[in-house]
Coordinates of C-alpha atoms in Angstrom, one line a residue:
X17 CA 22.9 -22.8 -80.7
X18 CA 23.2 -26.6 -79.8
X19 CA 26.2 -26.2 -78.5
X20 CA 24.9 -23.8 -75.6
X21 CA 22.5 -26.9 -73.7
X22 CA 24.5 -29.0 -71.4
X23 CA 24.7 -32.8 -71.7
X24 CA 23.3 -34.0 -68.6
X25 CA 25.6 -37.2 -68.4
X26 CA 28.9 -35.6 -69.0
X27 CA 29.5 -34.1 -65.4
X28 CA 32.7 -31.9 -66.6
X29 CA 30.3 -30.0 -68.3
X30 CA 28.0 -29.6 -65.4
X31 CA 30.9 -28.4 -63.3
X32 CA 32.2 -26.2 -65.8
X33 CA 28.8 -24.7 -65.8
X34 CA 28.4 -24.6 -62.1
X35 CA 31.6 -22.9 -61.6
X36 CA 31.4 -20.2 -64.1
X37 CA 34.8 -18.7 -65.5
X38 CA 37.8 -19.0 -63.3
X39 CA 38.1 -15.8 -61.2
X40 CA 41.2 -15.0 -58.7
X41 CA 40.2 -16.6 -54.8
X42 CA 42.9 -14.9 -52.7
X43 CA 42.8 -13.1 -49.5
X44 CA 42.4 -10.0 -51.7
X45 CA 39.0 -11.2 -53.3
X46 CA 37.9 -12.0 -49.3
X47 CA 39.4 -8.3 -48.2
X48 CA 36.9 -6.9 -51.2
X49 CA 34.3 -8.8 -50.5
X50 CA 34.1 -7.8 -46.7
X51 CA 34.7 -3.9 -47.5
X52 CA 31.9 -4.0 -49.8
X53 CA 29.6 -5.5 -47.4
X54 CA 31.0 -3.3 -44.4
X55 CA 30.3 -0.1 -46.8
X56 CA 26.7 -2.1 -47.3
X57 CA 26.6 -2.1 -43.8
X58 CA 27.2 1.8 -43.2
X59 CA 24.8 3.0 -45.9
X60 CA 22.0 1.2 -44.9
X61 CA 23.4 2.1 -40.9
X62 CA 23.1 5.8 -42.2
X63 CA 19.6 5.7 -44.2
X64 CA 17.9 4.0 -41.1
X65 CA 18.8 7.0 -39.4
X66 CA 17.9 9.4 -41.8
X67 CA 14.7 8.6 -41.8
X68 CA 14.1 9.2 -38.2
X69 CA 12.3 5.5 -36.9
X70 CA 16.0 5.3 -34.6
X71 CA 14.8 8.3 -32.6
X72 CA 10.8 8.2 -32.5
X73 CA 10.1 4.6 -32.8
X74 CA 7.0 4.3 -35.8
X75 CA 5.5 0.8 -35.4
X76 CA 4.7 0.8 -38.8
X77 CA 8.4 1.4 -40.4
X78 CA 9.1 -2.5 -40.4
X79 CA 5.1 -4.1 -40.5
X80 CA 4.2 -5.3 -43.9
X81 CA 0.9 -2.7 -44.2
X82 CA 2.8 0.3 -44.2
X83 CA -0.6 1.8 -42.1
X84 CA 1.1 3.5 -38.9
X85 CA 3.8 5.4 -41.0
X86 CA 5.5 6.6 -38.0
X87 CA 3.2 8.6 -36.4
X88 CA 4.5 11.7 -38.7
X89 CA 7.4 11.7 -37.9
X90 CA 9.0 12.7 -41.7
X91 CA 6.8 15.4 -42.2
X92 CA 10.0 17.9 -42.0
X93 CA 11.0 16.2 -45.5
X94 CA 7.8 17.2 -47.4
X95 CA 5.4 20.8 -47.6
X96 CA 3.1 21.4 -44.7
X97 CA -0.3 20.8 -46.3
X98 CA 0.8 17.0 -47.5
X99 CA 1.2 15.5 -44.0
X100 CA -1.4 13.1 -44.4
X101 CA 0.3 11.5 -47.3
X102 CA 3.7 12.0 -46.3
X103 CA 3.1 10.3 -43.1
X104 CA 2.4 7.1 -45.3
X105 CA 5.4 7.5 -48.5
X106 CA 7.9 7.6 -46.8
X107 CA 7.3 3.9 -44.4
X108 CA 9.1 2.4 -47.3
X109 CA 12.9 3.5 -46.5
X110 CA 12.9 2.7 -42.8
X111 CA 11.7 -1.5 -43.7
X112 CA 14.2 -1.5 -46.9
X113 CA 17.2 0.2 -44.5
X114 CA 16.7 -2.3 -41.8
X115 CA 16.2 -5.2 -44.6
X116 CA 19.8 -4.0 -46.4
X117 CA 21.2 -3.5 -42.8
X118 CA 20.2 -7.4 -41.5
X119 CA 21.7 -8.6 -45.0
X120 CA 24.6 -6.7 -44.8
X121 CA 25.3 -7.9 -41.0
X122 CA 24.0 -11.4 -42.4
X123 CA 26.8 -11.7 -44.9
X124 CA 29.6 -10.4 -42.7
X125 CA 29.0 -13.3 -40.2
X126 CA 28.8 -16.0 -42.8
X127 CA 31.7 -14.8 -43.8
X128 CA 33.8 -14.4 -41.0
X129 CA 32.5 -18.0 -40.2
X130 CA 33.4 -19.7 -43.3
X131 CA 36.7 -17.9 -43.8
X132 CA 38.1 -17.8 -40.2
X133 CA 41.5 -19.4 -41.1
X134 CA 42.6 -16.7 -43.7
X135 CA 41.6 -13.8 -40.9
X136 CA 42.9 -12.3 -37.3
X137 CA 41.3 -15.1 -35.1
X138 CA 40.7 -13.2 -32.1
X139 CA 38.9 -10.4 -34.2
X140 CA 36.9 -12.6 -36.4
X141 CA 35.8 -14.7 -33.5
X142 CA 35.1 -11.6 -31.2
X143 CA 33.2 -9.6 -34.7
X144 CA 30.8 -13.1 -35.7
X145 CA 28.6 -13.5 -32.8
X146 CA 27.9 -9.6 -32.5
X147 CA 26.6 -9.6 -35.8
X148 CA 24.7 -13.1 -35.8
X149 CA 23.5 -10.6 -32.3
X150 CA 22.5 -7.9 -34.5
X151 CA 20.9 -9.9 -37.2
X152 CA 18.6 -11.5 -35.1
X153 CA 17.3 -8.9 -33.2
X154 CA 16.6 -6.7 -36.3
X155 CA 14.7 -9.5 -38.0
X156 CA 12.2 -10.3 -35.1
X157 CA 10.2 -7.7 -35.9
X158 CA 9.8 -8.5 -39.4
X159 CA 9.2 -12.3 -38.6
X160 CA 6.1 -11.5 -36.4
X161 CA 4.7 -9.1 -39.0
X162 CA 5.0 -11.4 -41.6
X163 CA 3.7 -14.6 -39.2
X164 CA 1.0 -12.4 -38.7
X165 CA 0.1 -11.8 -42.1
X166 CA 0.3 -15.5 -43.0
X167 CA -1.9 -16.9 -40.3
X168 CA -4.5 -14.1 -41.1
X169 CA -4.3 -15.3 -44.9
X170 CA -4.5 -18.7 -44.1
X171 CA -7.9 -18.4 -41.9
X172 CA -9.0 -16.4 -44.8
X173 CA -8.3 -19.1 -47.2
X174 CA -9.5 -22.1 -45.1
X175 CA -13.2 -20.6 -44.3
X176 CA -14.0 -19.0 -47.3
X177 CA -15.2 -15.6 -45.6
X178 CA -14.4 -12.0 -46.4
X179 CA -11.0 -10.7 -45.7
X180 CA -9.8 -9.7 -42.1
X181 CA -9.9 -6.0 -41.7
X182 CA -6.0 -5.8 -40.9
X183 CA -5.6 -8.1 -44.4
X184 CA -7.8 -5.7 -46.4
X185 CA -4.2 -3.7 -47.4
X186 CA -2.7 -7.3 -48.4
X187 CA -0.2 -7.1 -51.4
X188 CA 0.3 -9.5 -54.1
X189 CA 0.5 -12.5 -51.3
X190 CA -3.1 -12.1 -50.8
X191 CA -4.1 -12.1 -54.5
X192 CA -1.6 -15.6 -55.1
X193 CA -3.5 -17.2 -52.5
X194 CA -7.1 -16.2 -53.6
X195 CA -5.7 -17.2 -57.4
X196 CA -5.5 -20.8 -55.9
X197 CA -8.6 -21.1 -54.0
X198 CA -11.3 -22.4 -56.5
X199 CA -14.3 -20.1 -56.9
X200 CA -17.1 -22.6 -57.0
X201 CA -15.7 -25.3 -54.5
X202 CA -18.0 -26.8 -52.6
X203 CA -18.3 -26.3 -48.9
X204 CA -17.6 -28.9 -46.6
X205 CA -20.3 -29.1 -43.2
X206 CA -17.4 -28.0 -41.0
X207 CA -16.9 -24.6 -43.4
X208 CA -19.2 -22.9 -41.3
X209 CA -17.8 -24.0 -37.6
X210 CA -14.7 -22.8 -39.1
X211 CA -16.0 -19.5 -40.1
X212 CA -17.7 -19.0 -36.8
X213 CA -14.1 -20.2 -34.9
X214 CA -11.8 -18.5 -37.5
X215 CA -12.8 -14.8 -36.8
X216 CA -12.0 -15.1 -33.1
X217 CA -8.7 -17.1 -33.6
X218 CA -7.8 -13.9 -36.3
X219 CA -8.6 -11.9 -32.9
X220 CA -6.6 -13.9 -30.7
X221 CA -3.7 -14.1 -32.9
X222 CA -3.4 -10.5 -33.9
X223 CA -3.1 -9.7 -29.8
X224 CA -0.5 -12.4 -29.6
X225 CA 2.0 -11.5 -32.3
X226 CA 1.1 -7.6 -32.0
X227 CA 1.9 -7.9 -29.0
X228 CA 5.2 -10.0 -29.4
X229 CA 5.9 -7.6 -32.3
X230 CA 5.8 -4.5 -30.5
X231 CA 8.2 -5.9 -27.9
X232 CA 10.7 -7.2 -30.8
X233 CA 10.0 -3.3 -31.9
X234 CA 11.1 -2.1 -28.8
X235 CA 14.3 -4.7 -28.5
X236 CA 15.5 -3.4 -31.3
X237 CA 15.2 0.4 -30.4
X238 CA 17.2 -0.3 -27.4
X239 CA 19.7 -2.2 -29.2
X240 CA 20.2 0.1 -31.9
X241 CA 20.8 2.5 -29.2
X242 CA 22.8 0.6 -26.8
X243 CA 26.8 0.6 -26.3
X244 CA 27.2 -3.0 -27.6
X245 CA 25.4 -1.8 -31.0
X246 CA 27.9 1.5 -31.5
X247 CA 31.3 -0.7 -30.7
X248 CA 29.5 -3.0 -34.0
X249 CA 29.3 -0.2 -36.2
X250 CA 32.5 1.1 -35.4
X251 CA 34.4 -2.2 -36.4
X252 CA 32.4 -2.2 -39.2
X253 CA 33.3 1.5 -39.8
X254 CA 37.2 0.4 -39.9
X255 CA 36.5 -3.1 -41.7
X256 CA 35.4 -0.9 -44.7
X257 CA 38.7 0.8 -44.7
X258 CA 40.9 -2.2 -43.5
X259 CA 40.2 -5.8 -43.4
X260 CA 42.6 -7.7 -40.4
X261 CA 43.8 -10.3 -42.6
X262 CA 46.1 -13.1 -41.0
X263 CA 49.3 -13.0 -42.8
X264 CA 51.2 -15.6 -41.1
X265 CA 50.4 -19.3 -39.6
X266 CA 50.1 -20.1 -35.8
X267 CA 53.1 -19.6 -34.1
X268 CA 55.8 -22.8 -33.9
X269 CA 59.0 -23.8 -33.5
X270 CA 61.7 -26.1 -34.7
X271 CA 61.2 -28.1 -37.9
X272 CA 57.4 -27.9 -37.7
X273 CA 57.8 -24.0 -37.8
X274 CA 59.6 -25.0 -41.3
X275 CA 57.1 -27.3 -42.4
X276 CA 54.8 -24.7 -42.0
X277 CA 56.3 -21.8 -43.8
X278 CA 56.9 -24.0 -46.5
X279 CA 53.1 -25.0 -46.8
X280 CA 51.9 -21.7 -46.6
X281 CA 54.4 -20.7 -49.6
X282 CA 52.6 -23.3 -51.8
X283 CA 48.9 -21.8 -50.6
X284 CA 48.8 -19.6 -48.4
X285 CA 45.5 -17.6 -49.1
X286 CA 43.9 -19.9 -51.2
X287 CA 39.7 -19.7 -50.2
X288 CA 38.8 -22.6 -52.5
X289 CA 39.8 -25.1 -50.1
X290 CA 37.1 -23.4 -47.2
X291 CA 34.5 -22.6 -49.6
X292 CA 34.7 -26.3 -50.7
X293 CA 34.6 -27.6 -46.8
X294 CA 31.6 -25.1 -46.3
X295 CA 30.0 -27.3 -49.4
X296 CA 30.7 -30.3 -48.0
X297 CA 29.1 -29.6 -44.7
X298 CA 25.8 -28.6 -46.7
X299 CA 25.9 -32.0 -48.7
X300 CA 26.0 -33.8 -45.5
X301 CA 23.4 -32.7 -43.7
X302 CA 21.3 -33.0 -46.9
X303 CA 22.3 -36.4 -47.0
X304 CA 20.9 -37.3 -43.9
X305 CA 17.9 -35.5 -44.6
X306 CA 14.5 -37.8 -45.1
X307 CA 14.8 -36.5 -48.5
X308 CA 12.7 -40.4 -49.4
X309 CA 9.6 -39.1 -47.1
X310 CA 9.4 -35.9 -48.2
X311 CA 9.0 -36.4 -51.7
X312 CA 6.1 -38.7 -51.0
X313 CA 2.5 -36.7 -50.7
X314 CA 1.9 -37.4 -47.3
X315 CA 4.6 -37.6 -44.1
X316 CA 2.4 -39.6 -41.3
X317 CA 5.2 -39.0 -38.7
X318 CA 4.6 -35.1 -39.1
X319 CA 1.4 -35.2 -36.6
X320 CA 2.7 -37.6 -34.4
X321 CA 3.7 -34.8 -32.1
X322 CA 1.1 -32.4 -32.9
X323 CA -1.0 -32.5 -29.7
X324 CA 2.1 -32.4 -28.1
X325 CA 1.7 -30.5 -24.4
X326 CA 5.6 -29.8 -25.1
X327 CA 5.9 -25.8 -26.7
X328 CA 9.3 -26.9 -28.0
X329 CA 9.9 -27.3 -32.3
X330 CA 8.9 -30.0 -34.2
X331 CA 11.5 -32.6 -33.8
X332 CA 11.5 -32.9 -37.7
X333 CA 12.6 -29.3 -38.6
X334 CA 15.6 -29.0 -36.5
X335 CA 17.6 -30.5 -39.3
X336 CA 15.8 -28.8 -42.4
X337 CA 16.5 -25.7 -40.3
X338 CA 20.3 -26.5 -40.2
X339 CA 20.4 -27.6 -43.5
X340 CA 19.2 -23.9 -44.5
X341 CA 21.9 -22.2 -42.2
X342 CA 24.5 -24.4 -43.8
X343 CA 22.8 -23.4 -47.7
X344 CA 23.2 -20.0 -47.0
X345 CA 27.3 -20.0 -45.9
X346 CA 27.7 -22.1 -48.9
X347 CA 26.0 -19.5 -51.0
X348 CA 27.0 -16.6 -49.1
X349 CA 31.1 -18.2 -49.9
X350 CA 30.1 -18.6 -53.9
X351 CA 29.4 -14.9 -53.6
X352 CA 32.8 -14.7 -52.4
X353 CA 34.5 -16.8 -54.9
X354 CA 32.5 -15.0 -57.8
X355 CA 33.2 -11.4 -56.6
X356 CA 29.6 -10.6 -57.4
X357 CA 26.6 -9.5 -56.0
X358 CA 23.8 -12.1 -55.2
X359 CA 21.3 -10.5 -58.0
X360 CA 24.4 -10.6 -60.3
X361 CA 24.9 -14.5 -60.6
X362 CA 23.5 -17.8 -58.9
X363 CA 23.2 -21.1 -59.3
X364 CA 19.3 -21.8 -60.0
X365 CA 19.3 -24.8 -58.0
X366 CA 20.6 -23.0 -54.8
X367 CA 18.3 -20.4 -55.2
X368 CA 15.7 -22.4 -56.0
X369 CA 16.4 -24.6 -52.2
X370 CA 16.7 -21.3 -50.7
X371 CA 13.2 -20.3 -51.0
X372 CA 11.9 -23.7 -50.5
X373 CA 13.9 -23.9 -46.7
X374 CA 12.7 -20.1 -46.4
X375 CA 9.2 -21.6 -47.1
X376 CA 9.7 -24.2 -44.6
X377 CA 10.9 -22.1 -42.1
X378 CA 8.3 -19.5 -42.5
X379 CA 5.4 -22.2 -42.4
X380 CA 7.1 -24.1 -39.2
X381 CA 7.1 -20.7 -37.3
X382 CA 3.6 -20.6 -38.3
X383 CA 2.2 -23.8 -36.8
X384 CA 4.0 -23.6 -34.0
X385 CA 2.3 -19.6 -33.2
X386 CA -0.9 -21.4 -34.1
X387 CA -0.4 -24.2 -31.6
X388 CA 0.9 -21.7 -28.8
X389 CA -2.4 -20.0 -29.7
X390 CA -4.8 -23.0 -29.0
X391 CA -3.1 -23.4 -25.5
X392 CA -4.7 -19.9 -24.3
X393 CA -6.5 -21.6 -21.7
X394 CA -10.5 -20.8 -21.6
X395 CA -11.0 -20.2 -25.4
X396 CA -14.4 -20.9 -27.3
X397 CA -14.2 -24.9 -28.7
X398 CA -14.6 -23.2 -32.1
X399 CA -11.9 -21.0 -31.7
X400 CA -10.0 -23.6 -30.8
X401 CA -11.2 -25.9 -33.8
X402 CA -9.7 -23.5 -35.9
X403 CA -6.8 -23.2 -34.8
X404 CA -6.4 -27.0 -35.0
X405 CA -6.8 -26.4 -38.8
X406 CA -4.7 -23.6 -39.0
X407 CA -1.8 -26.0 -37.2
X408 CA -3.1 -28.8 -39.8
X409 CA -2.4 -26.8 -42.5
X410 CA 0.5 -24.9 -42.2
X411 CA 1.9 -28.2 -41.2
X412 CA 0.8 -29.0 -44.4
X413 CA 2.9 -26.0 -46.3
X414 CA 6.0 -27.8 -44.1
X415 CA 6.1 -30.8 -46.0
X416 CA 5.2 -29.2 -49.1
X417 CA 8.5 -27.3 -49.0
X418 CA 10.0 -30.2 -47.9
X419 CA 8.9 -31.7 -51.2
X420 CA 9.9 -28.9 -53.1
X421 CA 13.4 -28.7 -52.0
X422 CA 14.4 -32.2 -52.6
X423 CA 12.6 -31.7 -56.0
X424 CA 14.8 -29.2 -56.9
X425 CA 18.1 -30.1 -55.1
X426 CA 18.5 -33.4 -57.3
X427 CA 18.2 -31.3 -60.2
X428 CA 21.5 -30.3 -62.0
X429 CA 23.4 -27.2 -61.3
X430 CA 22.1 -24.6 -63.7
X431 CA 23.8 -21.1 -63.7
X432 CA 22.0 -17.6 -64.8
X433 CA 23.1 -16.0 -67.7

């Protein structure tokens, strides 16, 4: 059994772990790759539409509740006397079909984007953008929901009242927070300003992102419907079948033409050498992240634009942002190298950075709706004191991602079992 733990000073070791066993990283791994995720792609495509939300348009099918069920529109699947509680089971298909569907369309742009070179150019670069098109617009829907939800918890947390009636449903999110809130913690003299302010910025929130959700909703009704959406799905109905590899090099002439051939005889359809480029973009932006300020417990510089008039981002979580953009190509081109499935194998560490950037992004998103918020103009000063508090502290959850990615990215590469 000793000889299972890793030295942490021999860095052969490390790699060898990191890597896993050697597996082949041709053109034909990257062909099988793609067609699983195209056929990804077409089974979630064809459960979204089984269950009905494409044609009737339930606001509940993506919300995190699960309390509109879709305005009964899957009674037809169950007997006639259970339509009450068929009208709630079956919300959980449409938010898992559109969740698959957004990966699967997720994974096929990284993809094409990493591995370009080794595919038809004009297809790869006409295919990319439509899904990074698709992918977005099926996940705003989801983001407000979930923004929502967290803001609601938050005001929750930070005055100490009784739940929100929309957040009287919450799942397990709800219950982690309250674990962490001390029961017998004494109240500071603004608690009960805050109560008075948080109830009416719950209110004004709720209209805002309800309101910004149930146009995202709509969006993506129209795409799903639209021309530009059906010539998608049928590329990805022929990528399942056949993957437009590119088989020869640019087109030259003379002794370069020669040099060429020869070159691509000695690797032609090797995707080491892109997967490793992808990795070194992700190490450089990391590098020039202020990976020294946030592992300290406090990041002054984070509220220097807080009162800013300007509605643009923070100007510190542009390049956290891009660093999680970058994490997930490099993870999404591991997948392609390992020829599994993300549940199948990972590097702990990745993961690990994953959530922490998916952490900061959420908690960003989040200050910034709270801020928008407290610029409604002719709202109560306590509303607008708890807002300020609300920005304070998801501002707060920002750098405490921060911290927790650089905490785990300077750890060594650990593989699951």
């Amino acid at each position: 059994m000793a000889q299972r733990h890793l030295d942490p000073t021999d860095p052969t070791a490390t790699a060898t772990a990191a890597a896993g066993p050697p597996v082949p990283a041709d053109q034909d791994a990257l062909a099988g790759y793609l067609r699983a995720q195209a056929t990804e792609f077409l089974r979630a495509l064809r459960l979204h539409r089984e269950s009905g939300t494409g044609a009737h348009g339930g606001n509940g099918s993506h919300g995190s509740h699960g309390s509109h069920g879709g305005n009964g529109s899957h009674d037809a699947h169950g007997p006639r006397g259970a339509r009450r509680s068929d009208r709630a089971t079956p919300a959980a298909p449409p938010v898992d079909a559109a969740r698959a569907l957004r990966r699967a369309a997720r994974r096929l742009s990284g993809t094409l984007h990493t591995f370009q070179p080794l595919l038809d150019g004009d297809w790869a670069e006409s295919m990319r953008p439509e899904l990074a098109w698709l992918s977005g617009t099926l996940a705003m829907e989801h983001a407000y929901a979930s923004r929502l939800e967290r803001l609601l918890q938050a005001l929750h947390r930070l005055s100490g009242s009784s739940a929100f009636p929309a957040q009287q449903t919450a799942g397990r999110a709800t219950a982690a927070v309250s674990a962490t809130v001390p029961a017998a913690h004494p109240a500071p003299p603004e608690r009960g300003s805050l109560t008075v302010g948080a109830a009416k910025a719950g209110a004004l929130l709720d209209r805002q992102l309800t309101l910004a959700r149930t146009r995202a909703h709509s969006t993506a009704l129209q795409a799903l419907g639209s021309s530009r959406f059906h010539a998608v799905a049928d590329k990805v109905a022929l990528l399942a079948s056949e993957v437009p590899l590119r088989t020869t090099g640019p087109a030259t002439s003379g002794t370069t033409a020669t040099t060429t051939a020869t070159t691509n005889a000695a690797s032609p359809t090797d995707l080491r050498p892109l997967a490793a480029a992808a990795e070194n973009r992700l190490t450089d932006a990391v590098a020039a992240l202020p990976l020294v300020t946030a592992g300290s417990p406090y990041n002054a510089e984070a509220l220097i634009h807080g009162l800013s008039p300007d509605p643009v981002a923070h100007p510190q979580d542009a390049p956290w942002h891009q660093v999680r953009l970058l994490l997930r190509l490099h993870r999404y081109a591991l997948e392609v190298l390992a020829g599994e499935e993300p549940e199948d194998s990972g590097d702990v560490r990745l993961l690990a950075a994953g959530e922490a950037l998916n952490r900061h992004r959420d908690a960003a998103e989040a200050a910034a709706a709270a801020a928008q918020a407290a610029r409604t103009p002719r709202i109560a000063p306590a509303t607008a004191y708890a807002l300020g508090v609300l920005h304070a502290d998801q501002r707060h959850e920002v750098e405490a991602a921060r911290y927790a990615f650089q905490h785990s990215w300077r750890k060594e590469p650990i593989r699951l079992p």
